[in-house]
Amino acid sequence: MSENKKARLDDAEVVNIVYRNTENGYVIARVNSKNEPGMITITGILGDVQAGESLTLNGKWKVHPKYGPQFEVETFEQSLPATENGVIKFLQSSIKGVGEKTATLLVNEYGVGVLDILDDDPEQLLEIRGISKRKLKDIIESWGKQRAVKDLLVFLQTHGVPTTFAGKIFHLYGAQAERKLRDNPYDLAYEIRGVGFRTADQMALKLGFAHDSWQRIEAAMVYTLFTLSERGGHMFVPKEKLLHEVGRMLENVDAERLEEAIFSLQEKQRIRVEDLPEQDVEQAVFLMHFYHHENEISQRLYQLVSHPTPVSREKVGKALPAVEKVLGFSLSDEQRDAVFEACSNKAFIITGGPGTGKTTITKAIVLTLKELGLKIKLAAPTGRAAKRLSEATGLGAQTIHRLLQYQPDGGFQFCQDQKLKADVLVIDEASMVDAHLCVSVLRALPHTCRLILVGDINQLPSVGPGNVLADLINSEMVPCARLTHIFRQAQESYIVVNAHRINKGEFPLGHPQEAPQADFFWIPQEDQTTVQKLILDSVCDRIPNRYGLDPLRDIQVLTPMHKGDVGTGALNKALQERLNPLRNRQEIRRSFCSFRVGDRVLQLRNNYDKDVFNGDLGRIVELDAQENELFVDFEGNYVTYESSELDDLTLAYAVSVHKSQGSEYPAVVMPIVTQHYMLLQRNLLYTGLTRARNLAVLVGSKKAFSIGLNNVTAGKRCTHLGYRLRTLFSENRLI
């Protein structure tokens, strides 16, 4: 056998299933084949394959570092078991209500032909002792599902669709899956996350759909709108741009057909087209749920603000002396004004850069409202941000998802039908809240509740679509305290000073002192290979030696992109080798990286069952290479990851600036190179720098830094929330 060369196994009888992931159909099994001596381990997407089945397998041999040769299945064909022993194994492992005893009785009575009887005349089985009409009904249903899943797998393989999605497709469509896909395979792209337009398109064209069919053009329209919203955070796309993008993607499709598709999608209420003269957009195309999000945010915010729940300024004034006593100092005039306004308004926003006292004011507001006897809830978009808010205020804080109690169906326990029991909700790092999450928060708030948003609008906006905090502030319909005064102690930090300089488009200043007194360094370097070396040396040697920081715990590399010499991929690999070399220990190899005990890792998506969330950092504390399992410590929350869950993790010696939002690290090292020019913008530089608490080291090209400083329009999001708020509030004279 030759590793990685194409191979085929004929008449491979499945002896037993070692592992099965019911979510994606991934299977590890042991088989016997006439091609190869002895037992063979096979791996791949095999769906609901069962012991006893006979398979024809196409794939390649791989040598696992611990388990030796394995056959990695790429495609397969199934035939029913040919031997009586195989049929017995198959029946007992795959048919509900049939154990070894019943399976043996069936085979003794009918031989291998029992499988044909299940297809053609299952009523015959009532002649077998112990099979009642009720039990036969269960057997028929189970057999029908078994055959349907297998037929679907064959159908998907034939038409070039990854069989990874077979389970999800069958769960969605049931026994009608093949018919539904033949009618309109583009529905896959709409209804199953992970199946994009291109996968559905490949299948549709193989099924004979025309290149200008209405199904194809409409699917391309929706796919393009989704793609632009996910990549750019847009709530709408100008019609002219949409037509250009779709026309370029489909090629040779008449413009008239594209216009017809827009009209058809409007008729089906999948999109909404609006004229936006105030934004110089002749026609804006919204996915319907984004259009509803903006309108619902406007309506619910108006309802909240217009419902009076007075707190007199006199009561606030009486509470302040006790608050200042707890704080240990007197509030400035700017801080006092912010406290009065936050307490007396139903909705209020606090925004400002580092060193302007957002944390102090937030604590003062929370203490004042608590002094007034109000029930307060604190939340933030990420676990780390919630932890910092809790530490700052002395009250418990949660992630927004946990506060609202996220449900398996994607909704929340607290919603428009079951409101939060709170008089005040304070949300920190509000710039990270996207339109969908904002809608969910507003649905859960009783009209008597106050909403206080704290955040920095100069940071990167939310990862999800929308620009909620900036839109609320720019609408001028929600009272806002814009903090500009930098306090004296903050003025001594060159991290703070240079963050404000970057925000003004000015190049950062070098610190007048040397390490370890200096908290900011700019290291100019044009060559990207040298930039990588400087980063490695800074993280692994210079910073730990001069500042006494632990490189595995205290120093975080942030970078704009994932690719290139100083992208997350290359830096993680290089830092892992320097900080956590293998040295004959176990590791789990993945296509994108390898995991070792001691590695710093990042959670890539929310997992509410495990209580870990997108952006959480942890450390691998135990590893079982044989079972492909990891055990990760997320600051006291010990989480187990099975083989099928490892794609939720990545190495985190270096993470993207976007993933760092809501976090703070003792030291940050950030490359800035021209290779990243597509993503270099002022708010990215600003966000990266402001993640550093005690030390920031920026390494790279002055030209690249200048590109970022001068780029304030890239990444601008197409939203209409601010105008909707102004219109609604003015029409109802609530200004």
XYZ file of C-alpha atoms in Angstrom:
735
model
C 0.000 0.000 0.000
C 1.256 3.490 -0.881
C 0.331 6.451 1.286
C -1.827 9.151 -0.400
C -2.220 7.145 -3.638
C -5.731 6.461 -4.910
C -6.960 2.973 -3.963
C -10.083 0.827 -3.928
C -11.433 -1.772 -1.532
C -13.991 -4.243 -2.920
C -16.528 -6.251 -0.921
C -15.495 -4.578 2.338
C -17.755 -6.051 5.012
C -18.235 -3.792 8.026
C -17.277 -5.744 11.146
C -17.949 -3.023 13.720
C -18.351 0.744 14.124
C -15.592 2.234 16.292
C -16.878 5.818 16.292
C -19.793 7.695 14.748
C -20.627 11.434 14.732
C -24.382 11.579 14.140
C -24.176 15.315 13.410
C -21.966 15.142 10.320
C -21.907 11.413 9.454
C -18.185 10.911 10.171
C -17.419 7.259 10.907
C -14.436 5.177 11.996
C -15.056 1.487 11.293
C -13.274 -1.864 11.010
C -13.801 -3.880 7.823
C -12.667 -7.053 6.059
C -11.952 -6.803 2.337
C -10.888 -9.332 -0.276
C -8.226 -6.829 -1.485
C -6.251 -6.699 1.745
C -5.331 -9.247 4.428
C -6.497 -8.778 7.996
C -8.750 -6.183 9.554
C -8.681 -2.670 8.055
C -9.554 0.636 9.732
C -11.546 3.013 7.517
C -12.467 6.651 8.172
C -14.693 9.135 6.365
C -18.216 10.459 5.857
C -20.175 7.209 5.702
C -23.476 8.373 7.159
C -25.569 5.668 8.799
C -23.476 2.719 7.595
C -23.947 -0.314 9.846
C -22.100 -3.470 10.849
C -22.721 -6.269 8.375
C -22.995 -4.060 5.296
C -20.885 -4.687 2.219
C -19.148 -1.635 0.738
C -17.063 -0.735 -2.273
C -14.691 1.988 -1.081
C -12.685 4.544 -3.049
C -10.071 6.638 -1.308
C -6.447 6.576 -0.238
C -4.219 5.060 2.400
C -2.882 7.212 5.216
C -0.524 6.301 8.035
C -1.702 7.601 11.396
C 1.278 8.437 13.682
C -0.146 6.222 16.425
C -2.683 3.836 14.861
C -0.801 2.974 11.701
C -2.364 2.425 8.237
C -5.926 3.670 7.739
C -8.064 3.869 4.614
C -9.502 7.369 4.143
C -12.795 7.010 2.245
C -13.627 9.606 -0.410
C -16.598 7.863 -2.117
C -18.340 4.567 -1.560
C -21.070 2.300 -2.892
C -23.244 0.123 -0.741
C -24.692 -3.283 -1.437
C -26.761 -5.390 0.884
C -24.927 -8.031 2.950
C -24.264 -11.229 1.023
C -23.706 -13.652 3.901
C -26.140 -14.810 6.563
C -23.784 -13.660 9.297
C -23.502 -10.277 7.615
C -27.291 -9.963 7.372
C -27.711 -10.799 11.076
C -25.158 -8.127 12.055
C -26.769 -5.625 9.709
C -30.317 -6.171 10.979
C -29.466 -5.996 14.666
C -27.337 -2.869 14.275
C -29.557 -0.878 11.931
C -33.232 -1.826 12.426
C -35.161 -0.550 15.425
C -36.724 -3.373 17.447
C -34.502 -6.111 15.999
C -31.885 -7.620 18.293
C -29.572 -10.555 17.713
C -32.252 -13.132 18.606
C -34.883 -11.707 16.239
C -32.328 -11.146 13.478
C -31.215 -14.793 13.755
C -34.847 -16.010 13.583
C -35.441 -13.930 10.444
C -32.324 -15.203 8.700
C -33.028 -18.825 9.708
C -36.486 -18.466 8.157
C -35.747 -16.461 5.003
C -31.956 -16.512 4.559
C -30.253 -13.480 2.988
C -33.495 -12.885 1.055
C -35.022 -11.341 4.181
C -33.757 -7.960 2.977
C -35.766 -8.304 -0.247
C -38.816 -9.216 1.830
C -38.369 -6.002 3.840
C -38.565 -4.124 0.545
C -41.320 -6.077 -1.228
C -43.568 -7.834 1.284
C -42.785 -6.975 4.926
C -46.156 -8.389 6.067
C -44.580 -11.866 5.771
C -42.565 -11.103 8.893
C -45.740 -11.427 10.992
C -45.291 -15.183 10.596
C -42.211 -14.971 12.819
C -42.915 -15.607 16.471
C -42.486 -12.462 18.553
C -43.142 -9.943 15.736
C -46.431 -8.178 16.409
C -48.148 -5.665 14.131
C -46.822 -2.827 16.299
C -43.280 -4.196 16.171
C -43.569 -4.690 12.405
C -44.606 -1.039 12.035
C -41.417 0.047 13.857
C -39.311 -2.287 11.687
C -40.841 -0.936 8.452
C -40.321 2.696 9.523
C -36.720 2.022 10.578
C -35.972 0.122 7.359
C -37.491 2.913 5.261
C -35.343 5.544 6.963
C -32.261 3.344 6.580
C -32.825 2.922 2.852
C -33.697 6.612 2.404
C -30.470 7.785 4.070
C -28.403 5.405 1.954
C -30.165 6.460 -1.251
C -29.529 10.083 -0.330
C -25.828 9.428 0.248
C -25.509 7.778 -3.157
C -27.449 10.632 -4.781
C -25.209 13.265 -3.155
C -22.022 11.437 -4.153
C -23.230 11.124 -7.738
C -23.906 14.859 -7.982
C -20.789 16.155 -6.309
C -22.290 17.311 -3.017
C -20.142 16.637 0.079
C -21.788 13.788 1.979
C -20.942 15.693 5.175
C -24.349 17.339 4.825
C -26.352 14.128 4.360
C -27.534 14.015 7.982
C -28.668 17.644 7.963
C -30.394 17.245 4.599
C -32.251 14.115 5.717
C -33.220 15.771 9.003
C -34.636 18.724 7.048
C -36.429 16.906 4.226
C -36.840 13.327 5.467
C -37.710 10.665 2.904
C -38.545 13.408 0.384
C -34.941 14.647 0.322
C -34.017 13.397 -3.150
C -37.250 14.711 -4.716
C -36.798 18.105 -3.045
C -33.233 18.377 -4.292
C -34.252 17.483 -7.821
C -36.972 20.168 -7.714
C -34.664 22.932 -6.506
C -31.198 22.080 -5.163
C -30.607 25.787 -4.478
C -32.858 25.446 -1.432
C -29.853 23.800 0.231
C -27.995 27.100 0.160
C -30.956 28.839 1.825
C -31.815 26.276 4.457
C -28.630 24.487 5.550
C -25.782 26.447 7.066
C -22.484 25.442 5.506
C -23.929 24.608 2.073
C -23.099 27.632 -0.035
C -24.355 28.708 -3.430
C -21.425 27.136 -5.260
C -22.061 23.657 -3.834
C -25.769 23.862 -4.673
C -24.946 25.320 -8.093
C -22.567 22.468 -8.930
C -25.302 19.991 -8.115
C -28.007 21.906 -10.010
C -25.978 22.157 -13.200
C -25.273 18.399 -13.051
C -29.024 17.851 -12.705
C -29.598 19.834 -15.881
C -30.701 23.243 -14.590
C -30.068 25.966 -17.188
C -27.342 28.556 -16.518
C -30.031 31.284 -16.637
C -32.792 29.423 -14.771
C -34.795 31.550 -12.362
C -33.794 29.251 -9.492
C -30.095 29.844 -10.204
C -30.338 33.619 -10.586
C -32.479 34.100 -7.470
C -30.173 31.892 -5.415
C -27.161 33.869 -6.672
C -28.876 37.132 -5.638
C -29.566 35.923 -2.102
C -26.119 34.351 -1.802
C -24.454 37.623 -2.852
C -26.494 39.641 -0.357
C -25.561 37.196 2.427
C -21.895 37.195 1.421
C -21.640 40.997 1.367
C -23.375 41.229 4.745
C -21.083 38.636 6.340
C -17.873 40.038 4.882
C -18.663 43.736 5.164
C -21.351 43.889 7.847
C -23.815 45.571 5.467
C -27.545 45.722 6.138
C -28.256 46.566 2.495
C -26.474 46.590 -0.849
C -27.004 49.268 -3.526
C -28.913 47.649 -6.392
C -26.310 48.697 -8.948
C -23.552 46.935 -6.978
C -25.703 43.833 -6.483
C -26.430 43.524 -10.205
C -22.736 43.957 -10.995
C -21.626 41.277 -8.506
C -24.259 38.743 -9.553
C -23.660 39.372 -13.260
C -19.927 38.856 -12.782
C -20.492 35.644 -10.833
C -22.971 34.021 -13.220
C -21.544 35.285 -16.543
C -23.551 35.443 -19.782
C -26.858 36.114 -18.029
C -28.900 38.954 -19.529
C -29.361 42.074 -17.387
C -33.096 41.767 -18.002
C -33.112 38.350 -16.330
C -31.319 39.814 -13.299
C -33.933 42.588 -13.015
C -36.693 39.977 -13.231
C -35.073 38.049 -10.374
C -35.084 41.129 -8.134
C -38.787 41.672 -8.885
C -39.546 37.992 -8.205
C -37.671 37.991 -4.891
C -39.606 41.080 -3.817
C -42.872 39.323 -4.685
C -41.783 36.375 -2.533
C -40.807 38.805 0.271
C -37.247 37.524 0.414
C -35.844 41.000 -0.221
C -36.954 44.605 0.160
C -35.962 47.399 -2.237
C -36.063 50.995 -0.939
C -35.040 54.384 -2.276
C -32.627 56.070 0.158
C -32.168 59.628 -1.173
C -30.702 60.789 2.148
C -27.784 58.388 1.512
C -27.592 59.077 -2.231
C -28.621 55.488 -2.894
C -31.238 55.295 -5.633
C -32.298 51.771 -4.736
C -31.076 49.781 -1.748
C -31.663 46.015 -1.588
C -32.216 44.523 1.880
C -32.531 40.884 2.776
C -35.968 40.930 4.364
C -34.803 39.972 7.853
C -32.248 42.823 7.882
C -34.963 45.265 6.850
C -37.145 43.979 9.698
C -34.213 44.186 12.150
C -33.698 47.907 11.524
C -37.405 48.672 11.795
C -37.839 46.595 14.920
C -34.848 48.204 16.649
C -36.316 51.639 15.877
C -39.816 50.726 17.053
C -38.762 48.959 20.238
C -36.282 51.666 21.205
C -38.974 54.293 20.688
C -41.425 52.303 22.832
C -38.804 51.955 25.566
C -37.829 55.631 25.576
C -41.404 56.934 25.382
C -42.561 54.885 28.385
C -41.992 57.132 31.439
C -40.208 55.629 34.425
C -39.006 58.720 36.269
C -36.029 58.966 38.587
C -35.730 62.518 39.886
C -32.428 64.370 39.636
C -32.953 65.282 43.287
C -32.801 61.611 44.318
C -29.698 61.094 42.211
C -28.060 64.112 43.860
C -28.828 62.732 47.316
C -27.345 59.342 46.409
C -24.077 60.697 44.993
C -22.239 61.445 48.277
C -22.560 57.797 49.356
C -21.401 56.693 45.890
C -18.357 58.979 45.979
C -17.498 57.635 49.413
C -17.425 54.084 47.987
C -15.372 55.278 45.005
C -12.903 57.057 47.252
C -12.866 60.309 45.253
C -15.134 63.093 44.001
C -16.503 62.872 40.475
C -15.546 65.542 37.937
C -18.265 67.781 36.468
C -18.243 65.717 33.258
C -18.637 62.500 35.242
C -21.402 63.933 37.426
C -23.346 65.072 34.367
C -23.047 61.601 32.863
C -24.334 59.980 36.070
C -27.337 62.362 36.245
C -28.240 61.806 32.571
C -27.805 58.029 32.687
C -30.037 57.739 35.740
C -32.776 60.077 34.518
C -33.066 58.851 30.888
C -34.648 55.588 29.757
C -31.832 54.976 27.257
C -28.333 56.411 27.511
C -24.959 55.907 25.822
C -21.462 56.415 27.225
C -18.671 56.508 24.662
C -15.035 57.514 24.774
C -11.505 56.311 24.166
C -9.007 54.825 26.629
C -8.199 56.919 29.682
C -11.434 58.931 29.531
C -13.017 57.206 32.520
C -15.723 54.998 30.964
C -15.142 52.331 33.606
C -15.286 54.819 36.493
C -18.507 56.400 35.232
C -20.077 52.996 34.641
C -19.276 52.000 38.215
C -20.625 55.313 39.544
C -23.871 54.885 37.578
C -24.334 51.305 38.752
C -23.680 52.262 42.398
C -26.094 55.204 42.147
C -28.898 53.135 40.660
C -28.283 50.449 43.261
C -28.456 53.131 45.980
C -31.849 54.121 44.542
C -33.080 50.543 44.977
C -33.258 49.524 41.306
C -32.663 45.960 40.114
C -29.618 45.996 37.822
C -28.429 43.488 35.230
C -24.934 43.733 33.710
C -23.903 42.118 30.416
C -21.315 42.196 27.638
C -20.960 40.421 24.284
C -18.001 38.225 25.357
C -17.057 36.296 28.476
C -13.855 38.280 28.981
C -15.653 41.617 28.666
C -18.328 40.433 31.111
C -15.637 39.403 33.581
C -13.985 42.841 33.363
C -17.346 44.576 33.844
C -18.010 42.446 36.907
C -14.576 43.264 38.361
C -15.058 46.991 37.679
C -18.513 47.306 39.262
C -18.404 44.664 41.972
C -21.628 43.118 40.641
C -22.079 39.919 38.667
C -22.058 40.270 34.884
C -22.880 37.747 32.139
C -22.566 37.427 28.415
C -25.665 38.746 26.643
C -26.451 35.258 25.348
C -26.320 33.779 28.824
C -28.351 36.640 30.302
C -31.119 36.109 27.745
C -30.709 32.302 28.067
C -29.945 31.132 24.558
C -32.043 28.147 23.418
C -31.077 25.208 21.161
C -33.476 26.439 18.446
C -31.467 29.664 18.105
C -33.879 31.834 20.092
C -33.778 33.099 23.673
C -35.711 32.188 26.811
C -36.138 35.873 27.586
C -37.916 37.482 24.650
C -41.027 39.473 23.808
C -43.191 36.834 25.552
C -41.045 36.533 28.693
C -39.339 39.719 29.778
C -36.225 40.117 31.911
C -36.902 41.028 35.521
C -34.775 44.168 35.603
C -35.078 47.901 36.161
C -31.735 48.612 34.467
C -29.640 46.792 31.885
C -26.039 47.931 31.394
C -24.203 46.560 28.336
C -20.440 47.118 28.073
C -18.412 46.835 24.832
C -21.612 47.788 23.009
C -19.747 48.428 19.739
C -19.639 44.623 19.381
C -23.445 44.264 19.434
C -24.788 43.537 15.941
C -28.309 44.185 14.671
C -29.661 40.701 15.405
C -28.395 40.698 19.004
C -29.708 44.228 19.538
C -33.185 43.127 18.435
C -33.014 40.188 20.860
C -32.027 42.470 23.759
C -34.816 44.967 23.075
C -37.401 42.191 22.808
C -36.467 40.992 26.296
C -36.637 44.400 28.012
C -39.832 45.453 29.802
C -40.899 49.015 28.942
C -40.104 50.043 32.505
C -36.426 49.107 32.124
C -33.528 51.484 31.512
C -30.899 50.649 28.891
C -27.348 51.951 29.295
C -24.827 51.204 26.535
C -21.098 51.662 27.115
C -18.598 51.434 24.293
C -16.014 53.028 22.039
C -17.374 53.864 18.572
C -13.839 54.269 17.228
C -13.180 50.546 17.617
C -13.972 47.999 14.929
C -17.731 47.460 14.621
C -19.470 44.176 15.374
C -18.486 41.031 13.520
C -22.132 40.493 12.540
C -24.077 42.844 10.232
C -24.991 46.327 11.418
C -23.274 49.242 13.131
C -25.700 49.668 15.985
C -23.775 51.754 18.527
C -22.509 54.247 15.931
C -25.966 54.475 14.325
C -27.642 55.169 17.679
C -25.106 57.876 18.515
C -25.183 59.485 15.069
C -28.979 59.548 15.035
C -28.828 61.942 18.038
C -32.097 60.420 19.246
C -30.509 58.690 22.241
C -28.827 60.911 24.877
C -25.072 60.324 24.887
C -22.059 61.292 26.984
C -19.028 61.649 24.693
C -16.023 61.479 26.996
C -13.007 63.390 25.705
C -11.009 64.382 28.788
C -7.993 62.117 29.338
C -7.237 61.872 33.046
C -3.781 62.739 34.297
C -2.754 59.211 35.238
C -3.837 57.983 31.796
C -1.808 60.732 30.118
C 1.332 59.042 31.426
C 0.548 55.943 29.323
C 1.865 56.081 25.783
C -0.638 53.344 24.916
C -3.403 55.839 25.715
C -1.614 58.816 24.163
C -0.908 56.966 20.928
C -4.382 55.453 20.722
C -5.789 58.985 20.644
C -3.149 60.044 18.123
C -4.077 57.138 15.839
C -7.723 58.060 16.201
C -6.847 61.533 14.894
C -4.823 60.086 12.015
C -1.464 60.945 13.584
C 1.589 58.687 13.727
C 2.351 57.337 17.227
C 5.094 58.803 19.392
C 7.998 56.747 20.669
C 8.288 56.442 24.435
C 11.075 58.644 25.867
C 12.194 55.900 28.263
C 13.673 52.444 27.720
C 12.343 49.075 28.826
C 11.072 48.183 31.359
C 9.721 51.719 32.041
C 8.380 52.211 28.497
C 4.900 50.854 27.722
C 4.946 51.453 23.946
C 7.389 50.592 21.161
C 7.251 51.126 17.400
C 9.854 48.982 15.605
C 10.185 49.982 11.932
C 10.957 47.128 9.534
C 10.097 46.753 5.842
C 11.056 43.103 5.254
C 8.223 40.752 6.249
C 10.498 37.803 7.052
C 12.421 40.039 9.445
C 9.119 41.295 10.908
C 8.215 37.700 11.757
C 11.615 37.138 13.396
C 11.267 40.345 15.451
C 7.842 39.240 16.649
C 9.115 35.803 17.654
C 12.101 37.284 19.476
C 9.920 39.881 21.237
C 7.348 37.335 22.430
C 9.725 34.521 23.333
C 12.737 36.406 24.726
C 12.815 40.200 24.907
C 9.499 40.931 26.645
C 9.739 38.027 29.133
C 13.346 38.995 29.998
C 12.756 42.751 30.391
C 9.200 42.808 31.765
C 8.950 39.451 33.540
C 5.823 38.454 31.588
C 4.864 34.859 30.806
C 4.748 34.455 26.995
C 2.115 31.717 27.234
C -0.196 33.655 29.530
C 0.492 37.395 29.326
C 1.595 38.206 25.759
C -0.840 38.196 22.853
C 0.095 38.610 19.190
C -2.623 40.360 17.175
C -2.574 40.513 13.395
C -4.970 41.845 10.739
C -5.060 38.720 8.560
C -4.856 34.935 8.627
C -2.527 34.456 5.635
C 1.060 35.471 4.895
C 4.325 35.430 6.845
C 2.793 37.444 9.682
C -0.773 36.103 9.471
C -2.277 33.990 12.231
C -1.479 30.687 10.471
C 2.279 31.185 10.034
C 2.755 32.971 13.375
C 0.876 30.317 15.350
C 2.987 27.555 13.847
C 6.250 29.421 14.486
C 5.321 30.485 18.036
C 4.156 26.978 18.914
C 7.547 25.566 17.872
C 9.385 28.163 19.966
C 7.155 28.182 23.048
C 5.764 24.642 23.108
C 7.932 22.259 21.037
C 6.783 18.649 20.658
C 9.803 16.898 22.261
C 8.449 13.341 21.883
C 5.099 14.180 23.445
C 1.690 13.367 21.962
C -0.097 15.698 19.573
C -3.294 15.684 17.546
C -2.745 16.690 13.957
C -5.394 18.589 12.037
C -5.309 19.929 8.496
C -4.806 23.512 9.727
C -2.632 22.943 12.814
C -1.598 20.451 15.479
C -2.597 20.510 19.146
C -0.265 19.783 22.090
C -0.595 19.876 25.852
C 0.205 23.427 26.979
C -0.985 25.081 23.761
C -2.920 28.310 23.973
C -6.202 27.864 22.046
C -9.138 29.983 20.919
C -12.800 28.973 20.770
C -14.190 29.851 17.324
C -17.932 29.664 17.912
C -20.443 29.848 20.753
C -21.122 26.558 22.512
C -23.741 27.067 25.207
C -23.724 23.440 26.347
C -20.019 23.697 27.190
C -20.286 27.297 28.424
C -17.559 28.509 26.035
C -17.958 31.311 23.549
C -16.480 32.708 20.363
C -13.199 34.416 21.303
C -12.610 32.642 24.644
C -8.951 31.774 25.297
C -7.923 28.548 27.035
C -4.997 26.208 27.608
C -4.833 22.509 26.647
C -4.206 20.657 29.907
C -4.646 17.060 28.734
C -4.695 15.251 25.409
C -5.583 11.749 24.233
C -4.174 11.218 20.739
C -5.668 7.722 20.533
C -9.224 9.005 21.005
C -8.547 12.418 19.393
C -9.777 14.162 22.548
C -8.626 17.375 24.224
C -9.220 18.833 27.662
C -9.037 22.629 27.785
C -8.951 24.954 30.790
C -10.864 28.165 30.088
C -9.902 30.036 33.258
C -11.384 27.400 35.566
C -13.973 26.006 33.149
C -12.608 22.584 32.094
C -14.042 21.524 28.742
C -13.719 18.230 26.839
C -13.490 18.237 23.039
C -14.163 15.069 21.079
C -12.689 14.437 17.642
C -15.714 15.898 15.841
C -15.505 19.105 17.900
C -11.861 19.982 17.272
C -12.769 22.333 14.418
C -14.225 24.626 17.102
C -10.657 25.302 18.287
C -7.577 26.917 16.802
C -4.168 27.881 18.139
C -4.156 31.283 19.815
C -0.528 32.364 20.148
C -1.588 34.822 17.422
C -5.217 35.853 16.819
C -6.886 38.315 14.468
C -7.630 41.823 15.708
C -11.326 41.118 15.104
C -11.218 38.101 17.447
C -9.557 40.220 20.143
C -12.532 42.580 20.508
C -13.834 42.730 24.049
C -10.546 41.369 25.417
C -7.584 42.970 27.155
C -4.070 41.546 27.526
C -1.067 42.574 29.669
C 1.060 42.867 26.504
C 0.198 43.045 22.801
C 2.549 42.560 19.847
C 1.139 43.532 16.446
C 2.651 43.368 12.936
C 1.658 46.051 10.431
C 2.814 45.236 6.884
C 1.817 46.210 3.368
C 0.827 42.604 2.653
C -2.221 43.330 4.849
C -3.188 46.513 2.995
C -6.682 45.194 2.163
C -7.591 45.224 5.857
C -5.444 48.083 7.128
C -7.689 50.849 8.404
C -7.566 53.322 11.230
C -10.094 51.631 13.505
C -8.222 48.310 13.180
C -4.934 49.891 14.319
C -6.795 51.660 17.115
C -8.611 48.485 18.239
C -5.406 46.429 18.250
C -3.473 48.985 20.289
C -6.253 49.495 22.845
C -6.280 45.742 23.646
C -2.947 46.278 25.482
C -3.100 47.007 29.207
C 0.576 47.474 30.135
C 2.705 47.087 27.004
C 2.250 47.421 23.237
C 4.873 46.584 20.610
C 4.077 47.458 16.984
C 6.392 46.072 14.310
C 6.393 46.775 10.598
C 6.374 49.171 7.698
C 5.833 52.889 8.126
C 4.175 52.881 4.709
C 1.713 50.220 5.885
C 1.017 52.191 9.056
C 0.338 55.305 6.971
C -2.057 53.328 4.750
C -4.008 52.300 7.837
C -4.010 55.789 9.389
C -5.359 57.365 6.217
C -7.951 54.683 5.542
C -11.137 55.786 7.295
C -13.681 54.907 4.591
C -12.801 51.244 3.992
C -15.080 49.023 5.997
C -17.850 51.643 6.083
C -21.110 49.775 6.474
C -24.319 50.278 4.523
C -26.979 50.720 7.215
C -30.127 52.827 7.507
C -30.882 52.533 11.218
C -29.899 56.111 12.116
C -32.300 57.627 9.584
C -35.127 55.310 10.673
C -34.646 56.432 14.282
C -34.643 60.131 13.362
C -37.769 59.712 11.243
C -39.705 57.727 13.845
C -38.770 59.952 16.782
C -39.498 63.190 14.878
C -42.827 61.940 13.519
C -43.861 61.138 17.086
C -42.287 64.411 18.339
C -40.066 62.635 20.806
C -36.872 64.659 20.241
